[in-house]
mmCIF file with all atom_site columns, C-alpha atoms in Angstrom:
data_model
loop_
_atom_site.group_PDB
_atom_site.id
_atom_site.type_symbol
_atom_site.label_atom_id
_atom_site.label_alt_id
_atom_site.label_comp_id
_atom_site.label_asym_id
_atom_site.label_entity_id
_atom_site.label_seq_id
_atom_site.pdbx_PDB_ins_code
_atom_site.Cartn_x
_atom_site.Cartn_y
_atom_site.Cartn_z
_atom_site.occupancy
_atom_site.B_iso_or_equiv
_atom_site.pdbx_formal_charge
_atom_site.auth_seq_id
_atom_site.auth_comp_id
_atom_site.auth_asym_id
_atom_site.auth_atom_id
_atom_site.pdbx_PDB_model_num
ATOM 1   C CA . ASP A 1 1   ? 0.021   -0.053 0.047  1.00 60.00 ? 168 ASP A CA 1
ATOM 2   C CA . GLY A 1 2   ? 1.211   3.540  -0.745 1.00 68.00 ? 169 GLY A CA 1
ATOM 3   C CA . GLY A 1 3   ? 1.906   5.930  2.156  1.00 92.00 ? 170 GLY A CA 1
ATOM 4   C CA . ILE A 1 4   ? 4.266   7.515  4.433  1.00 94.00 ? 171 ILE A CA 1
ATOM 5   C CA . THR A 1 5   ? 6.204   5.690  7.057  1.00 95.00 ? 172 THR A CA 1
ATOM 6   C CA . GLN A 1 6   ? 7.588   7.423  10.011 1.00 96.00 ? 173 GLN A CA 1
ATOM 7   C CA . SER A 1 7   ? 9.891   5.776  12.419 1.00 94.00 ? 174 SER A CA 1
ATOM 8   C CA . PRO A 1 8   ? 10.238  5.215  15.385 1.00 94.00 ? 175 PRO A CA 1
ATOM 9   C CA . LYS A 1 9   ? 6.829   5.730  16.889 1.00 94.00 ? 176 LYS A CA 1
ATOM 10  C CA . TYR A 1 10  ? 8.403   6.907  20.147 1.00 95.00 ? 177 TYR A CA 1
ATOM 11  C CA . LEU A 1 11  ? 12.099  8.385  20.813 1.00 94.00 ? 178 LEU A CA 1
ATOM 12  C CA . PHE A 1 12  ? 13.891  9.459  23.793 1.00 91.00 ? 179 PHE A CA 1
ATOM 13  C CA . ARG A 1 13  ? 16.518  11.951 23.762 1.00 88.00 ? 180 ARG A CA 1
ATOM 14  C CA . LYS A 1 14  ? 19.437  12.617 26.250 1.00 88.00 ? 181 LYS A CA 1
ATOM 15  C CA . GLU A 1 15  ? 20.630  16.006 27.250 1.00 83.00 ? 182 GLU A CA 1
ATOM 16  C CA . GLY A 1 16  ? 23.237  17.072 24.397 1.00 86.00 ? 183 GLY A CA 1
ATOM 17  C CA . GLN A 1 17  ? 22.163  14.138 22.029 1.00 91.00 ? 184 GLN A CA 1
ATOM 18  C CA . ASN A 1 18  ? 21.292  14.549 18.583 1.00 94.00 ? 185 ASN A CA 1
ATOM 19  C CA . VAL A 1 19  ? 18.407  12.324 17.209 1.00 95.00 ? 186 VAL A CA 1
ATOM 20  C CA . THR A 1 20  ? 17.162  11.641 13.762 1.00 96.00 ? 187 THR A CA 1
ATOM 21  C CA . LEU A 1 21  ? 13.479  10.883 12.822 1.00 97.00 ? 188 LEU A CA 1
ATOM 22  C CA . SER A 1 22  ? 12.768  8.933  9.745  1.00 97.00 ? 189 SER A CA 1
ATOM 23  C CA . CYS A 1 23  ? 10.153  9.676  7.178  1.00 98.00 ? 190 CYS A CA 1
ATOM 24  C CA . GLU A 1 24  ? 9.788   7.532  3.956  1.00 97.00 ? 191 GLU A CA 1
ATOM 25  C CA . GLN A 1 25  ? 7.180   7.915  1.408  1.00 97.00 ? 192 GLN A CA 1
ATOM 26  C CA . ASN A 1 26  ? 6.417   5.532  -1.775 1.00 95.00 ? 193 ASN A CA 1
ATOM 27  C CA . LEU A 1 27  ? 3.766   7.959  -3.040 1.00 93.00 ? 194 LEU A CA 1
ATOM 28  C CA . ASN A 1 28  ? 6.055   9.422  -5.388 1.00 93.00 ? 195 ASN A CA 1
ATOM 29  C CA . HIS A 1 29  ? 5.499   12.681 -4.266 1.00 92.00 ? 196 HIS A CA 1
ATOM 30  C CA . ASP A 1 30  ? 7.794   15.765 -4.888 1.00 91.00 ? 197 ASP A CA 1
ATOM 31  C CA . ALA A 1 31  ? 7.093   17.677 -1.811 1.00 91.00 ? 198 ALA A CA 1
ATOM 32  C CA . MET A 1 32  ? 7.790   16.589 1.690  1.00 94.00 ? 199 MET A CA 1
ATOM 33  C CA . TYR A 1 33  ? 7.128   18.551 5.144  1.00 94.00 ? 200 TYR A CA 1
ATOM 34  C CA . TRP A 1 34  ? 8.027   18.066 8.775  1.00 97.00 ? 201 TRP A CA 1
ATOM 35  C CA . TYR A 1 35  ? 5.513   19.610 11.410 1.00 96.00 ? 202 TYR A CA 1
ATOM 36  C CA . ARG A 1 36  ? 5.709   19.849 15.280 1.00 97.00 ? 203 ARG A CA 1
ATOM 37  C CA . GLN A 1 37  ? 2.743   19.506 17.362 1.00 96.00 ? 204 GLN A CA 1
ATOM 38  C CA . ASP A 1 38  ? 2.579   20.724 21.087 1.00 94.00 ? 205 ASP A CA 1
ATOM 39  C CA . PRO A 1 39  ? -0.283  19.653 23.391 1.00 85.00 ? 206 PRO A CA 1
ATOM 40  C CA . GLY A 1 40  ? -3.073  21.776 22.778 1.00 77.00 ? 207 GLY A CA 1
ATOM 41  C CA . GLN A 1 41  ? -1.627  23.563 19.896 1.00 82.00 ? 208 GLN A CA 1
ATOM 42  C CA . GLY A 1 42  ? -1.597  23.169 16.239 1.00 87.00 ? 209 GLY A CA 1
ATOM 43  C CA . LEU A 1 43  ? 0.856   22.065 13.634 1.00 93.00 ? 210 LEU A CA 1
ATOM 44  C CA . ARG A 1 44  ? 3.745   24.409 13.133 1.00 94.00 ? 211 ARG A CA 1
ATOM 45  C CA . LEU A 1 45  ? 6.074   23.941 10.191 1.00 94.00 ? 212 LEU A CA 1
ATOM 46  C CA . ILE A 1 46  ? 9.585   23.150 10.654 1.00 96.00 ? 213 ILE A CA 1
ATOM 47  C CA . TYR A 1 47  ? 11.171  22.446 7.153  1.00 96.00 ? 214 TYR A CA 1
ATOM 48  C CA . TYR A 1 48  ? 9.866   21.712 3.782  1.00 94.00 ? 215 TYR A CA 1
ATOM 49  C CA . SER A 1 49  ? 11.308  20.297 0.378  1.00 93.00 ? 216 SER A CA 1
ATOM 50  C CA . GLN A 1 50  ? 9.675   20.799 -2.886 1.00 89.00 ? 217 GLN A CA 1
ATOM 51  C CA . ILE A 1 51  ? 12.354  18.580 -4.781 1.00 90.00 ? 218 ILE A CA 1
ATOM 52  C CA . VAL A 1 52  ? 15.372  16.463 -4.205 1.00 94.00 ? 219 VAL A CA 1
ATOM 53  C CA . ASN A 1 53  ? 18.367  18.328 -2.947 1.00 95.00 ? 220 ASN A CA 1
ATOM 54  C CA . ASP A 1 54  ? 16.443  21.342 -2.035 1.00 93.00 ? 221 ASP A CA 1
ATOM 55  C CA . PHE A 1 55  ? 14.648  22.357 1.110  1.00 95.00 ? 222 PHE A CA 1
ATOM 56  C CA . GLN A 1 56  ? 13.484  25.619 2.913  1.00 93.00 ? 223 GLN A CA 1
ATOM 57  C CA . LYS A 1 57  ? 13.008  26.785 6.633  1.00 94.00 ? 224 LYS A CA 1
ATOM 58  C CA . GLY A 1 58  ? 9.610   26.988 8.034  1.00 92.00 ? 225 GLY A CA 1
ATOM 59  C CA . ASP A 1 59  ? 8.442   28.799 10.998 1.00 91.00 ? 226 ASP A CA 1
ATOM 60  C CA . ILE A 1 60  ? 10.543  27.067 13.606 1.00 95.00 ? 227 ILE A CA 1
ATOM 61  C CA . ALA A 1 61  ? 13.615  25.781 11.921 1.00 96.00 ? 228 ALA A CA 1
ATOM 62  C CA . GLU A 1 62  ? 16.071  26.562 14.745 1.00 96.00 ? 229 GLU A CA 1
ATOM 63  C CA . GLY A 1 63  ? 17.703  23.530 16.225 1.00 96.00 ? 230 GLY A CA 1
ATOM 64  C CA . TYR A 1 64  ? 16.456  21.114 13.491 1.00 97.00 ? 231 TYR A CA 1
ATOM 65  C CA . SER A 1 65  ? 18.138  20.115 10.272 1.00 97.00 ? 232 SER A CA 1
ATOM 66  C CA . VAL A 1 66  ? 17.109  18.157 7.374  1.00 98.00 ? 233 VAL A CA 1
ATOM 67  C CA . SER A 1 67  ? 18.350  16.454 4.183  1.00 97.00 ? 234 SER A CA 1
ATOM 68  C CA . ARG A 1 68  ? 16.679  15.457 1.005  1.00 97.00 ? 235 ARG A CA 1
ATOM 69  C CA . GLU A 1 69  ? 19.178  13.112 -1.003 1.00 97.00 ? 236 GLU A CA 1
ATOM 70  C CA . LYS A 1 70  ? 16.355  10.836 -2.139 1.00 96.00 ? 237 LYS A CA 1
ATOM 71  C CA . LYS A 1 71  ? 12.787  11.666 -3.419 1.00 96.00 ? 238 LYS A CA 1
ATOM 72  C CA . GLU A 1 72  ? 11.366  9.002  -1.049 1.00 97.00 ? 239 GLU A CA 1
ATOM 73  C CA . SER A 1 73  ? 13.179  10.007 2.256  1.00 98.00 ? 240 SER A CA 1
ATOM 74  C CA . PHE A 1 74  ? 13.090  13.361 4.288  1.00 98.00 ? 241 PHE A CA 1
ATOM 75  C CA . PRO A 1 75  ? 14.931  12.658 7.691  1.00 98.00 ? 242 PRO A CA 1
ATOM 76  C CA . LEU A 1 76  ? 14.631  15.186 10.513 1.00 98.00 ? 243 LEU A CA 1
ATOM 77  C CA . THR A 1 77  ? 17.440  15.825 13.033 1.00 97.00 ? 244 THR A CA 1
ATOM 78  C CA . VAL A 1 78  ? 16.748  17.556 16.426 1.00 96.00 ? 245 VAL A CA 1
ATOM 79  C CA . THR A 1 79  ? 20.118  18.729 17.451 1.00 94.00 ? 246 THR A CA 1
ATOM 80  C CA . SER A 1 80  ? 21.365  19.550 20.774 1.00 89.00 ? 247 SER A CA 1
ATOM 81  C CA . ALA A 1 81  ? 20.472  23.208 20.147 1.00 89.00 ? 248 ALA A CA 1
ATOM 82  C CA . GLN A 1 82  ? 16.736  22.412 20.302 1.00 89.00 ? 249 GLN A CA 1
ATOM 83  C CA . LYS A 1 83  ? 16.433  23.231 23.990 1.00 86.00 ? 250 LYS A CA 1
ATOM 84  C CA . ASN A 1 84  ? 12.748  22.092 24.225 1.00 91.00 ? 251 ASN A CA 1
ATOM 85  C CA . PRO A 1 85  ? 12.383  19.048 21.620 1.00 92.00 ? 252 PRO A CA 1
ATOM 86  C CA . THR A 1 86  ? 9.637   17.052 23.414 1.00 94.00 ? 253 THR A CA 1
ATOM 87  C CA . ALA A 1 87  ? 6.595   17.089 21.029 1.00 96.00 ? 254 ALA A CA 1
ATOM 88  C CA . PHE A 1 88  ? 4.940   15.043 18.406 1.00 96.00 ? 255 PHE A CA 1
ATOM 89  C CA . TYR A 1 89  ? 6.519   15.233 14.985 1.00 97.00 ? 256 TYR A CA 1
ATOM 90  C CA . LEU A 1 90  ? 4.338   14.715 11.842 1.00 97.00 ? 257 LEU A CA 1
ATOM 91  C CA . CYS A 1 91  ? 5.832   14.204 8.355  1.00 97.00 ? 258 CYS A CA 1
ATOM 92  C CA . ALA A 1 92  ? 3.728   14.936 5.354  1.00 94.00 ? 259 ALA A CA 1
ATOM 93  C CA . SER A 1 93  ? 3.985   14.631 1.615  1.00 93.00 ? 260 SER A CA 1
ATOM 94  C CA . SER A 1 94  ? 2.054   15.924 -1.528 1.00 89.00 ? 261 SER A CA 1
ATOM 95  C CA . SER A 1 95  ? 2.342   16.068 -5.245 1.00 83.00 ? 262 SER A CA 1
ATOM 96  C CA . ARG A 1 96  ? 3.605   19.359 -6.606 1.00 69.00 ? 263 ARG A CA 1
ATOM 97  C CA . SER A 1 97  ? 0.895   21.255 -8.100 1.00 63.00 ? 264 SER A CA 1
ATOM 98  C CA . HIS A 1 98  ? 0.856   24.900 -9.236 1.00 58.00 ? 265 HIS A CA 1
ATOM 99  C CA . ARG A 1 99  ? -2.896  25.048 -8.341 1.00 63.00 ? 266 ARG A CA 1
ATOM 100 C CA . GLY A 1 100 ? -2.466  24.327 -4.508 1.00 63.00 ? 267 GLY A CA 1
ATOM 101 C CA . ASN A 1 101 ? -5.327  21.984 -4.035 1.00 66.00 ? 268 ASN A CA 1
ATOM 102 C CA . GLU A 1 102 ? -3.137  18.947 -3.553 1.00 74.00 ? 269 GLU A CA 1
ATOM 103 C CA . LYS A 1 103 ? -4.171  16.914 -0.397 1.00 78.00 ? 270 LYS A CA 1
ATOM 104 C CA . LEU A 1 104 ? -1.265  16.413 1.941  1.00 85.00 ? 271 LEU A CA 1
ATOM 105 C CA . PHE A 1 105 ? -0.707  12.804 3.277  1.00 90.00 ? 272 PHE A CA 1
ATOM 106 C CA . PHE A 1 106 ? 0.567   12.397 6.712  1.00 93.00 ? 273 PHE A CA 1
ATOM 107 C CA . GLY A 1 107 ? 2.565   9.885  8.597  1.00 95.00 ? 274 GLY A CA 1
ATOM 108 C CA . SER A 1 108 ? 1.654   8.456  11.906 1.00 94.00 ? 275 SER A CA 1
ATOM 109 C CA . GLY A 1 109 ? 3.945   10.642 13.762 1.00 96.00 ? 276 GLY A CA 1
ATOM 110 C CA . THR A 1 110 ? 7.129   10.304 16.116 1.00 97.00 ? 277 THR A CA 1
ATOM 111 C CA . GLN A 1 111 ? 6.737   11.146 19.934 1.00 96.00 ? 278 GLN A CA 1
ATOM 112 C CA . LEU A 1 112 ? 9.913   12.563 21.105 1.00 95.00 ? 279 LEU A CA 1
ATOM 113 C CA . SER A 1 113 ? 10.464  13.116 24.986 1.00 93.00 ? 280 SER A CA 1
ATOM 114 C CA . VAL A 1 114 ? 13.748  14.073 26.636 1.00 87.00 ? 281 VAL A CA 1
ATOM 115 C CA . LEU A 1 115 ? 14.877  11.955 29.339 1.00 81.00 ? 282 LEU A CA 1
ATOM 116 C CA . ALA B 2 1   ? 1.972   36.286 7.369  1.00 73.00 ? 66  ALA B CA 1
ATOM 117 C CA . GLN B 2 2   ? -1.304  34.599 7.489  1.00 83.00 ? 67  GLN B CA 1
ATOM 118 C CA . THR B 2 3   ? -2.928  33.711 10.746 1.00 91.00 ? 68  THR B CA 1
ATOM 119 C CA . VAL B 2 4   ? -5.499  31.250 11.508 1.00 95.00 ? 69  VAL B CA 1
ATOM 120 C CA . THR B 2 5   ? -7.621  31.088 14.706 1.00 96.00 ? 70  THR B CA 1
ATOM 121 C CA . GLN B 2 6   ? -10.165 28.641 16.116 1.00 97.00 ? 71  GLN B CA 1
ATOM 122 C CA . SER B 2 7   ? -11.670 30.181 19.090 1.00 95.00 ? 72  SER B CA 1
ATOM 123 C CA . GLN B 2 8   ? -13.411 27.080 20.460 1.00 96.00 ? 73  GLN B CA 1
ATOM 124 C CA . PRO B 2 9   ? -10.776 24.904 22.237 1.00 95.00 ? 74  PRO B CA 1
ATOM 125 C CA . GLU B 2 10  ? -13.604 22.363 23.248 1.00 96.00 ? 75  GLU B CA 1
ATOM 126 C CA . MET B 2 11  ? -17.097 21.635 21.753 1.00 97.00 ? 76  MET B CA 1
ATOM 127 C CA . SER B 2 12  ? -19.535 18.614 22.407 1.00 97.00 ? 77  SER B CA 1
ATOM 128 C CA . VAL B 2 13  ? -22.384 17.335 20.688 1.00 98.00 ? 78  VAL B CA 1
ATOM 129 C CA . GLN B 2 14  ? -24.976 14.524 21.035 1.00 98.00 ? 79  GLN B CA 1
ATOM 130 C CA . GLU B 2 15  ? -24.760 11.689 18.758 1.00 97.00 ? 80  GLU B CA 1
ATOM 131 C CA . ALA B 2 16  ? -27.269 12.381 15.736 1.00 97.00 ? 81  ALA B CA 1
ATOM 132 C CA . GLU B 2 17  ? -27.136 16.176 16.383 1.00 98.00 ? 82  GLU B CA 1
ATOM 133 C CA . THR B 2 18  ? -25.530 18.731 14.432 1.00 98.00 ? 83  THR B CA 1
ATOM 134 C CA . VAL B 2 19  ? -22.458 20.799 15.454 1.00 98.00 ? 84  VAL B CA 1
ATOM 135 C CA . THR B 2 20  ? -20.564 23.826 13.905 1.00 98.00 ? 85  THR B CA 1
ATOM 136 C CA . LEU B 2 21  ? -16.866 24.582 14.437 1.00 98.00 ? 86  LEU B CA 1
ATOM 137 C CA . SER B 2 22  ? -15.614 28.008 13.922 1.00 98.00 ? 87  SER B CA 1
ATOM 138 C CA . CYS B 2 23  ? -12.365 29.330 12.192 1.00 98.00 ? 88  CYS B CA 1
ATOM 139 C CA . THR B 2 24  ? -11.334 32.702 11.243 1.00 98.00 ? 89  THR B CA 1
ATOM 140 C CA . TYR B 2 25  ? -8.151  33.579 9.305  1.00 97.00 ? 90  TYR B CA 1
ATOM 141 C CA . ASP B 2 26  ? -6.214  36.600 8.457  1.00 95.00 ? 91  ASP B CA 1
ATOM 142 C CA . THR B 2 27  ? -4.824  37.274 5.006  1.00 91.00 ? 92  THR B CA 1
ATOM 143 C CA . SER B 2 28  ? -4.408  39.938 2.466  1.00 90.00 ? 93  SER B CA 1
ATOM 144 C CA . GLU B 2 29  ? -4.488  37.598 -0.662 1.00 88.00 ? 94  GLU B CA 1
ATOM 145 C CA . SER B 2 30  ? -7.388  36.914 -2.792 1.00 86.00 ? 95  SER B CA 1
ATOM 146 C CA . ASP B 2 31  ? -6.810  33.517 -3.994 1.00 86.00 ? 96  ASP B CA 1
ATOM 147 C CA . TYR B 2 32  ? -6.164  30.694 -1.378 1.00 90.00 ? 97  TYR B CA 1
ATOM 148 C CA . TYR B 2 33  ? -7.258  27.254 -0.105 1.00 91.00 ? 98  TYR B CA 1
ATOM 149 C CA . LEU B 2 34  ? -8.810  26.448 3.162  1.00 94.00 ? 99  LEU B CA 1
ATOM 150 C CA . PHE B 2 35  ? -8.876  22.884 4.734  1.00 95.00 ? 100 PHE B CA 1
ATOM 151 C CA . TRP B 2 36  ? -10.427 21.125 7.689  1.00 97.00 ? 101 TRP B CA 1
ATOM 152 C CA . TYR B 2 37  ? -8.283  18.109 9.131  1.00 96.00 ? 102 TYR B CA 1
ATOM 153 C CA . LYS B 2 38  ? -9.296  15.777 11.649 1.00 96.00 ? 103 LYS B CA 1
ATOM 154 C CA . GLN B 2 39  ? -6.954  14.109 14.089 1.00 95.00 ? 104 GLN B CA 1
ATOM 155 C CA . PRO B 2 40  ? -8.531  11.281 15.977 1.00 94.00 ? 105 PRO B CA 1
ATOM 156 C CA . PRO B 2 41  ? -7.049  9.546  19.056 1.00 91.00 ? 106 PRO B CA 1
ATOM 157 C CA . SER B 2 42  ? -4.758  7.739  16.823 1.00 91.00 ? 107 SER B CA 1
ATOM 158 C CA . ARG B 2 43  ? -3.223  11.032 16.073 1.00 92.00 ? 108 ARG B CA 1
ATOM 159 C CA . GLN B 2 44  ? -3.406  10.342 12.350 1.00 90.00 ? 109 GLN B CA 1
ATOM 160 C CA . MET B 2 45  ? -4.412  13.474 10.189 1.00 93.00 ? 110 MET B CA 1
ATOM 161 C CA . ILE B 2 46  ? -7.086  12.925 7.924  1.00 93.00 ? 111 ILE B CA 1
ATOM 162 C CA . LEU B 2 47  ? -8.458  15.524 5.395  1.00 93.00 ? 112 LEU B CA 1
ATOM 163 C CA . VAL B 2 48  ? -12.158 16.193 6.011  1.00 96.00 ? 113 VAL B CA 1
ATOM 164 C CA . ILE B 2 49  ? -12.866 18.930 3.407  1.00 95.00 ? 114 ILE B CA 1
ATOM 165 C CA . ARG B 2 50  ? -11.349 21.542 1.461  1.00 92.00 ? 115 ARG B CA 1
ATOM 166 C CA . GLN B 2 51  ? -12.544 24.786 -0.195 1.00 93.00 ? 116 GLN B CA 1
ATOM 167 C CA . GLU B 2 52  ? -11.025 27.048 -2.865 1.00 90.00 ? 117 GLU B CA 1
ATOM 168 C CA . ALA B 2 53  ? -11.285 30.900 -2.348 1.00 89.00 ? 118 ALA B CA 1
ATOM 169 C CA . TYR B 2 54  ? -12.581 31.950 -5.583 1.00 87.00 ? 119 TYR B CA 1
ATOM 170 C CA . LYS B 2 55  ? -15.452 29.523 -5.552 1.00 86.00 ? 120 LYS B CA 1
ATOM 171 C CA . GLN B 2 56  ? -18.623 30.907 -4.126 1.00 84.00 ? 121 GLN B CA 1
ATOM 172 C CA . GLN B 2 57  ? -20.214 27.417 -3.562 1.00 91.00 ? 122 GLN B CA 1
ATOM 173 C CA . ASN B 2 58  ? -19.703 25.975 -0.129 1.00 94.00 ? 123 ASN B CA 1
ATOM 174 C CA . ALA B 2 59  ? -17.904 22.698 -0.205 1.00 93.00 ? 124 ALA B CA 1
ATOM 175 C CA . THR B 2 60  ? -19.617 19.465 0.810  1.00 94.00 ? 125 THR B CA 1
ATOM 176 C CA . GLU B 2 61  ? -18.342 15.861 1.678  1.00 93.00 ? 126 GLU B CA 1
ATOM 177 C CA . ASN B 2 62  ? -21.240 13.616 2.922  1.00 95.00 ? 127 ASN B CA 1
ATOM 178 C CA . ARG B 2 63  ? -22.182 14.873 6.302  1.00 97.00 ? 128 ARG B CA 1
ATOM 179 C CA . PHE B 2 64  ? -19.567 17.591 6.413  1.00 97.00 ? 129 PHE B CA 1
ATOM 180 C CA . SER B 2 65  ? -20.044 20.993 4.890  1.00 97.00 ? 130 SER B CA 1
ATOM 181 C CA . VAL B 2 66  ? -18.673 24.399 5.302  1.00 97.00 ? 131 VAL B CA 1
ATOM 182 C CA . ASN B 2 67  ? -19.804 27.833 5.478  1.00 97.00 ? 132 ASN B CA 1
ATOM 183 C CA . PHE B 2 68  ? -17.295 29.955 3.844  1.00 96.00 ? 133 PHE B CA 1
ATOM 184 C CA . GLN B 2 69  ? -17.611 33.739 4.129  1.00 95.00 ? 134 GLN B CA 1
ATOM 185 C CA . LYS B 2 70  ? -14.929 35.317 2.144  1.00 94.00 ? 135 LYS B CA 1
ATOM 186 C CA . ALA B 2 71  ? -15.372 39.101 3.314  1.00 94.00 ? 136 ALA B CA 1
ATOM 187 C CA . ALA B 2 72  ? -15.365 38.061 6.896  1.00 95.00 ? 137 ALA B CA 1
ATOM 188 C CA . LYS B 2 73  ? -12.565 35.593 6.572  1.00 96.00 ? 138 LYS B CA 1
ATOM 189 C CA . SER B 2 74  ? -14.446 32.918 8.126  1.00 97.00 ? 139 SER B CA 1
ATOM 190 C CA . PHE B 2 75  ? -14.606 29.306 7.606  1.00 97.00 ? 140 PHE B CA 1
ATOM 191 C CA . SER B 2 76  ? -16.848 27.072 9.848  1.00 98.00 ? 141 SER B CA 1
ATOM 192 C CA . LEU B 2 77  ? -17.161 23.323 9.618  1.00 98.00 ? 142 LEU B CA 1
ATOM 193 C CA . LYS B 2 78  ? -20.675 21.821 9.967  1.00 98.00 ? 143 LYS B CA 1
ATOM 194 C CA . ILE B 2 79  ? -21.021 18.342 11.004 1.00 98.00 ? 144 ILE B CA 1
ATOM 195 C CA . SER B 2 80  ? -24.493 16.736 10.589 1.00 98.00 ? 145 SER B CA 1
ATOM 196 C CA . ASP B 2 81  ? -25.910 13.629 12.153 1.00 97.00 ? 146 ASP B CA 1
ATOM 197 C CA . SER B 2 82  ? -22.817 13.388 14.368 1.00 98.00 ? 147 SER B CA 1
ATOM 198 C CA . GLN B 2 83  ? -21.443 9.928  14.915 1.00 97.00 ? 148 GLN B CA 1
ATOM 199 C CA . LEU B 2 84  ? -19.317 8.748  17.887 1.00 97.00 ? 149 LEU B CA 1
ATOM 200 C CA . GLY B 2 85  ? -16.377 8.255  15.340 1.00 96.00 ? 150 GLY B CA 1
ATOM 201 C CA . ASP B 2 86  ? -16.491 12.154 14.698 1.00 97.00 ? 151 ASP B CA 1
ATOM 202 C CA . ALA B 2 87  ? -14.613 12.625 17.997 1.00 97.00 ? 152 ALA B CA 1
ATOM 203 C CA . ALA B 2 88  ? -11.546 14.019 17.418 1.00 97.00 ? 153 ALA B CA 1
ATOM 204 C CA . MET B 2 89  ? -9.412  16.980 17.232 1.00 96.00 ? 154 MET B CA 1
ATOM 205 C CA . TYR B 2 90  ? -10.232 19.516 14.240 1.00 97.00 ? 155 TYR B CA 1
ATOM 206 C CA . PHE B 2 91  ? -7.869  21.661 12.454 1.00 97.00 ? 156 PHE B CA 1
ATOM 207 C CA . CYS B 2 92  ? -8.590  24.358 10.270 1.00 97.00 ? 157 CYS B CA 1
ATOM 208 C CA . ALA B 2 93  ? -5.731  25.243 7.758  1.00 95.00 ? 158 ALA B CA 1
ATOM 209 C CA . TYR B 2 94  ? -4.855  27.787 5.253  1.00 94.00 ? 159 TYR B CA 1
ATOM 210 C CA . ARG B 2 95  ? -2.644  27.418 2.214  1.00 90.00 ? 160 ARG B CA 1
ATOM 211 C CA . SER B 2 96  ? -1.404  30.522 0.145  1.00 85.00 ? 161 SER B CA 1
ATOM 212 C CA . LEU B 2 97  ? -1.354  30.332 -3.560 1.00 78.00 ? 162 LEU B CA 1
ATOM 213 C CA . GLU B 2 98  ? 1.018   33.432 -3.779 1.00 74.00 ? 163 GLU B CA 1
ATOM 214 C CA . THR B 2 99  ? 3.977   31.804 -1.854 1.00 67.00 ? 164 THR B CA 1
ATOM 215 C CA . SER B 2 100 ? 5.976   28.976 -2.854 1.00 59.00 ? 165 SER B CA 1
ATOM 216 C CA . GLY B 2 101 ? 5.473   25.383 -1.645 1.00 63.00 ? 166 GLY B CA 1
ATOM 217 C CA . SER B 2 102 ? 2.408   23.859 -0.437 1.00 67.00 ? 167 SER B CA 1
ATOM 218 C CA . ARG B 2 103 ? 2.829   24.901 3.264  1.00 80.00 ? 168 ARG B CA 1
ATOM 219 C CA . LEU B 2 104 ? -0.232  25.084 5.540  1.00 88.00 ? 169 LEU B CA 1
ATOM 220 C CA . THR B 2 105 ? -0.800  27.123 8.233  1.00 91.00 ? 170 THR B CA 1
ATOM 221 C CA . PHE B 2 106 ? -2.961  25.716 11.038 1.00 93.00 ? 171 PHE B CA 1
ATOM 222 C CA . GLY B 2 107 ? -5.210  26.882 13.747 1.00 95.00 ? 172 GLY B CA 1
ATOM 223 C CA . GLU B 2 108 ? -4.961  25.761 17.398 1.00 94.00 ? 173 GLU B CA 1
ATOM 224 C CA . GLY B 2 109 ? -7.641  23.167 17.097 1.00 96.00 ? 174 GLY B CA 1
ATOM 225 C CA . THR B 2 110 ? -10.887 22.279 18.556 1.00 97.00 ? 175 THR B CA 1
ATOM 226 C CA . GLN B 2 111 ? -11.372 19.053 20.437 1.00 96.00 ? 176 GLN B CA 1
ATOM 227 C CA . LEU B 2 112 ? -14.793 17.672 19.556 1.00 98.00 ? 177 LEU B CA 1
ATOM 228 C CA . THR B 2 113 ? -16.583 15.310 21.921 1.00 98.00 ? 178 THR B CA 1
ATOM 229 C CA . VAL B 2 114 ? -19.508 13.287 20.727 1.00 97.00 ? 179 VAL B CA 1
ATOM 230 C CA . ASN B 2 115 ? -21.928 12.155 23.700 1.00 97.00 ? 180 ASN B CA 1
ATOM 231 C CA . PRO B 2 116 ? -23.969 8.829  23.080 1.00 95.00 ? 181 PRO B CA 1
#
């Protein structure tokens, strides 16, 4: 079945440690996104990529890094510079349309907690 | 920058009744898309309905419909014949057609409870 796979489902980070969240899609979508969700809040955009080897910062990129070496993959690294990393992280993808009505497909998310 | 506001943190409805969730947004753009997403306890985001700003006709998807008031910058979601499976967090979202990418701006969400 086509879809987006995020792993792991739960992740724990120690102080000063970098951790990487995986996001893989087999939908042949050009665009991929990372959102952060805090309790009682909406989703905020961290990074997005419209094409391989290119990505842009979203609204809260500080303390995060990404890469887009393959169309199918868009991993997110939470660095030690991110002082409040505890949150639910959602990856999404969409086809690249100039009309704007394309649907976003979401993964099932990764809950990151600090030990 | 665009902002999306959902002023109802929580709502409840009796099974089989109708409920309306509110959403307002702020933008200077004339063409854009609006969406409602549902997030059940599984935390999977599910698209409920979408509306193109240049279309005057309100979008409808089975029991879900919107009331889009462009001048008032209002985009409410009506759920008819509410079912227990409708219980979820609902997010309103805005997508600009004038900036690059398909990035969505989300509201804070409304937690909907359906009472049997």
